[in-house]
Structures are given as structure tokens and as C-alpha cells.
Tab-separated table of C-alpha atoms and ligand atoms in Angstrom:
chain	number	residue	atom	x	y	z
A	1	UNK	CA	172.096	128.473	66.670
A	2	UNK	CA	172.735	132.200	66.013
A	3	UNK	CA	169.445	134.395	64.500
A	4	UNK	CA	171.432	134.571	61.686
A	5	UNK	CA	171.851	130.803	61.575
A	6	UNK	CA	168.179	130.636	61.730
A	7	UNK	CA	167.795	132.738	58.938
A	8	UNK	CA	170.162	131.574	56.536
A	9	UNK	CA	168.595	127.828	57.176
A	10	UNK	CA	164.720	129.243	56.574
A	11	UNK	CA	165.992	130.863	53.468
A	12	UNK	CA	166.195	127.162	52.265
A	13	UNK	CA	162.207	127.163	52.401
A	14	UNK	CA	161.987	130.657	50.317
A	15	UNK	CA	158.865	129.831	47.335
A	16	UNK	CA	160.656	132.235	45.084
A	17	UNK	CA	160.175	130.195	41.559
A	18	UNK	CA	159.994	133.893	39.930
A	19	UNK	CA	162.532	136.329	41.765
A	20	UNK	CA	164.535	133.204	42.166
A	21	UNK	CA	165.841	135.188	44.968
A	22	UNK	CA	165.733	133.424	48.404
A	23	UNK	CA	165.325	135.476	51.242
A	24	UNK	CA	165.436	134.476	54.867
A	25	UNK	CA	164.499	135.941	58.210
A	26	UNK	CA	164.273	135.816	61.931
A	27	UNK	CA	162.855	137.429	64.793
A	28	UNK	CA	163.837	137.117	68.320
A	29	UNK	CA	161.498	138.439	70.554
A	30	UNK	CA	160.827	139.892	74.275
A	31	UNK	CA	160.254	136.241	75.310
A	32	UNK	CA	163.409	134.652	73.940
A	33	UNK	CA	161.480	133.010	71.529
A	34	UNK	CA	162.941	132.972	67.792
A	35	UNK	CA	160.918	133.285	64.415
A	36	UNK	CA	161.513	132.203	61.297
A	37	UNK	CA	160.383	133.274	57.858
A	38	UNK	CA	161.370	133.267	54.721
A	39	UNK	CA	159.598	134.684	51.205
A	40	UNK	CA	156.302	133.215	49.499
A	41	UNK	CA	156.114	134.514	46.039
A	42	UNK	CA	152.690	134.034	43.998
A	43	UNK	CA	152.336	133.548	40.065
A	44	UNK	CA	149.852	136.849	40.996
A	45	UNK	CA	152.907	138.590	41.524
A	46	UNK	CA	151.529	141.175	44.160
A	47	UNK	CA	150.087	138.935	46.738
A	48	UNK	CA	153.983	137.187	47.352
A	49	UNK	CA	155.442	137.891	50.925
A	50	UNK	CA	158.543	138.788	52.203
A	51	UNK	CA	160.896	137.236	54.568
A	52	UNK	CA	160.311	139.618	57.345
A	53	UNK	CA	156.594	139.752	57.119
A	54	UNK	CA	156.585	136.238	57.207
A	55	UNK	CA	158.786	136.079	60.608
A	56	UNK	CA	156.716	138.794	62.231
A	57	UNK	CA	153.489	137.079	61.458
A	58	UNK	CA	154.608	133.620	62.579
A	59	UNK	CA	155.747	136.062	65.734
A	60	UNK	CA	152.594	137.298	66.354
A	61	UNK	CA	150.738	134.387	65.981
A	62	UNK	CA	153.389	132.994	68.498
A	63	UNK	CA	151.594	135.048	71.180
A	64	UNK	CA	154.766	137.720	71.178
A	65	UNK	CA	154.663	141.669	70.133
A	66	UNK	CA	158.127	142.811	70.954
A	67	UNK	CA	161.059	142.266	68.682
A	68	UNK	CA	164.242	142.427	70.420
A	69	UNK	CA	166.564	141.620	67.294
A	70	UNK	CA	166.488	141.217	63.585
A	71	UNK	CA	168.251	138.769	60.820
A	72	UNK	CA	167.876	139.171	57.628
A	73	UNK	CA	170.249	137.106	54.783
A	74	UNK	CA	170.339	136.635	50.832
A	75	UNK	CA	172.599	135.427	47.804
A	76	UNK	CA	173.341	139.202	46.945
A	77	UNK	CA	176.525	141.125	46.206
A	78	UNK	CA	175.645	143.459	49.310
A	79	UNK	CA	174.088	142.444	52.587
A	80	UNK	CA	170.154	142.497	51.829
A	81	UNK	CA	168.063	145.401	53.269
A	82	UNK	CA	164.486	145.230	54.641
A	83	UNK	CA	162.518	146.597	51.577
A	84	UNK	CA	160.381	150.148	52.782
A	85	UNK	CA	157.172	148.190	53.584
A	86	UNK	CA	159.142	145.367	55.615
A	87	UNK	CA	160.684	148.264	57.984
A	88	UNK	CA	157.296	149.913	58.313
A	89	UNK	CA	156.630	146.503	59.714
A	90	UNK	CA	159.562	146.102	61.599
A	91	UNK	CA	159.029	149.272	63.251
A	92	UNK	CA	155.844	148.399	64.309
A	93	UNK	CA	156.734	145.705	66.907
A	94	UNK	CA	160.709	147.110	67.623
A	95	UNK	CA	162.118	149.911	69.252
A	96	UNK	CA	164.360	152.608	67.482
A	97	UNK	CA	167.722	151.249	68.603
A	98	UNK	CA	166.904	147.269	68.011
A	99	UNK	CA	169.734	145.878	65.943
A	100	UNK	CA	169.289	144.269	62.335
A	101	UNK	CA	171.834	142.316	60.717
A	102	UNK	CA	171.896	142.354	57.458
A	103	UNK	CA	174.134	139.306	55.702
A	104	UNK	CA	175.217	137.588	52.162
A	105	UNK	CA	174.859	134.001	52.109
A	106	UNK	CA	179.011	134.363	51.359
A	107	UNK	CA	179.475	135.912	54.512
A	108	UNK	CA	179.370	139.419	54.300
A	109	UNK	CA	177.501	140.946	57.670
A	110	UNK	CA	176.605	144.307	58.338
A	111	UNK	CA	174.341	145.745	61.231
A	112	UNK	CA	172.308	148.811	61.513
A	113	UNK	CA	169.090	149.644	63.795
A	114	UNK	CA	165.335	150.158	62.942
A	115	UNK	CA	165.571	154.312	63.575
A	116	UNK	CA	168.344	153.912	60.880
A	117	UNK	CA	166.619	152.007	58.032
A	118	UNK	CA	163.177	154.126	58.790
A	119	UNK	CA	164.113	157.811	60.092
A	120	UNK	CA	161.085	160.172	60.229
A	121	UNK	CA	158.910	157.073	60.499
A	122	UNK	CA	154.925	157.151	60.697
A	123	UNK	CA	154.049	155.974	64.609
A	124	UNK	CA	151.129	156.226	66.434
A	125	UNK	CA	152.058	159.491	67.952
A	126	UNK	CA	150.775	161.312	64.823
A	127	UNK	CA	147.753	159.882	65.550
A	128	UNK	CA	147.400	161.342	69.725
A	129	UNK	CA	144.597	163.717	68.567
A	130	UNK	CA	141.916	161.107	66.824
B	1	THU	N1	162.428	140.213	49.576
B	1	THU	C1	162.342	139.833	50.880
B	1	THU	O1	161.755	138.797	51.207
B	1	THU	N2	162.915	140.622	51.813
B	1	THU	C2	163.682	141.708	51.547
B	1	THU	O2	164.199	142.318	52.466
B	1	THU	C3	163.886	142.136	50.156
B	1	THU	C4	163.054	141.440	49.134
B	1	THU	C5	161.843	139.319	48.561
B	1	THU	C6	160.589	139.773	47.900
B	1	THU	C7	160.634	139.002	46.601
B	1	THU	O3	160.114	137.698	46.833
B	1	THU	C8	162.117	138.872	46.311
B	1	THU	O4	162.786	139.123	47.530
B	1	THU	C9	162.627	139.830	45.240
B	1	THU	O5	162.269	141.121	45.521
């Protein structure tokens, strides 16, 4: 099954009773291994989760740290984009020129990288002199 396969089936699992919109994700990592995660909403409406966050930490509790490719997919009219937090995440665990696919559940695909959806990002460099 292709990541974006994976994806598109996790979306199935979204809890998004509120947004209604289902969001799917998955993570390969250095290992091989594949992720899945999709969004948890909450009737508190801050504390729901996206897709991505929910692949990364199902990653990291998998025992692996370095994201080798990304899938994200939706029911919009334009392939869905990591929201700002979700690529401050991403970023976190992938390399600048890691691929993410972005996809509609109707088939349109589109792929950038992590140093394009987060340019000028926050890394730990800034923090060298601490
Ligand atoms: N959402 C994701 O899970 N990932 C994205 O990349 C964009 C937005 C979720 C959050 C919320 O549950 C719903 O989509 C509407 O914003």
C-alpha cells in the first residue's frame, strides 16, 4: 500500500463530529516503518488533534525520530496543507528537502517539501548559545 493509501484509509477513523472534515495522515520513517493518524476533534474545541500530530506521535511512540516522507489527504477542493503548527511539527523530526504529498480524496495530488511549507523556520540552532 502506498503512504498515501495509508492515509486516505486512516482518514476513515477521523473523530471529526464538528469540522466534519476528515483528515488523514502518514509517516514513513528512517526504519521503513509507516504511521498512521488521522484527526481527534473534542466538544472542547481546542484540545482536538490533527492528522499529522497524531501520525508523528504514534511515530514516536513507535520507537522512530526520523521522518523520511509525508501523506497528507482530505475531501477538499485543493489538496490539504499541513496547518502552521502541524509543519512546526513536521519539521521537528524531517529534514528540509523530505517530500509531502498533499492529496483530495478525488484524486488531486500535489507534492512539496518541509523547507517549502515552513521557510525561515524556528530550529534548534537559534538556541546554540543557551
Ligand atoms: N486538520 C488536520 O487534521 N490536518 C490539517 O492539515 C488541516 C486541518 C483538521 C483539524 C480539524 O479537526 C479539522 O481538520 C478542521 O480544521
Amino acid at each position: 500500500m502506498s503512504l498515501l493509501d495509508t492515509a486516505r484509509a486512516v482518514r476513515e477513523n477521523a473523530h471529526a463530529p464538528y469540522s466534519k472534515f476528515k483528515v488523514g495522515a502518514a509517516i514513513k520513517a528512517a526504519s521503513g516503518a509507516v504511521y498512521a493518524g488521522c484527526n481527534v476533534e473534542n466538544v472542547a474545541y481546542p484540545e482536538g488533534t490533527c492528522a499529522e500530530a497524531g501520525a508523528i506521535a504514534a511515530m514516536v511512540a513507535g520507537g522512530d525520530t526520523r521522518i523520511t516522507e509525508v501523506a497528507v489527504i482530505a475531501d477538499s477542493p485543493k489538496p490539504v496543507s499541513p496547518c502552521g503548527g502541524c509543519r512546526q511539527k513536521i519539521a521537528e523530526f524531517a529534514a528540509g528537502d523530505v517530500v509531502v504529498t498533499m492529496a483530495t480524496t478525488d484524486g488531486i495530488v500535489q507534492q512539496t517539501t518541509v523547507a517549502a511549507l515552513l521557510p525561515g523556520s524556528f530550529d534548534a540552532d537559534y538556541m546554540s548559545r543557551v
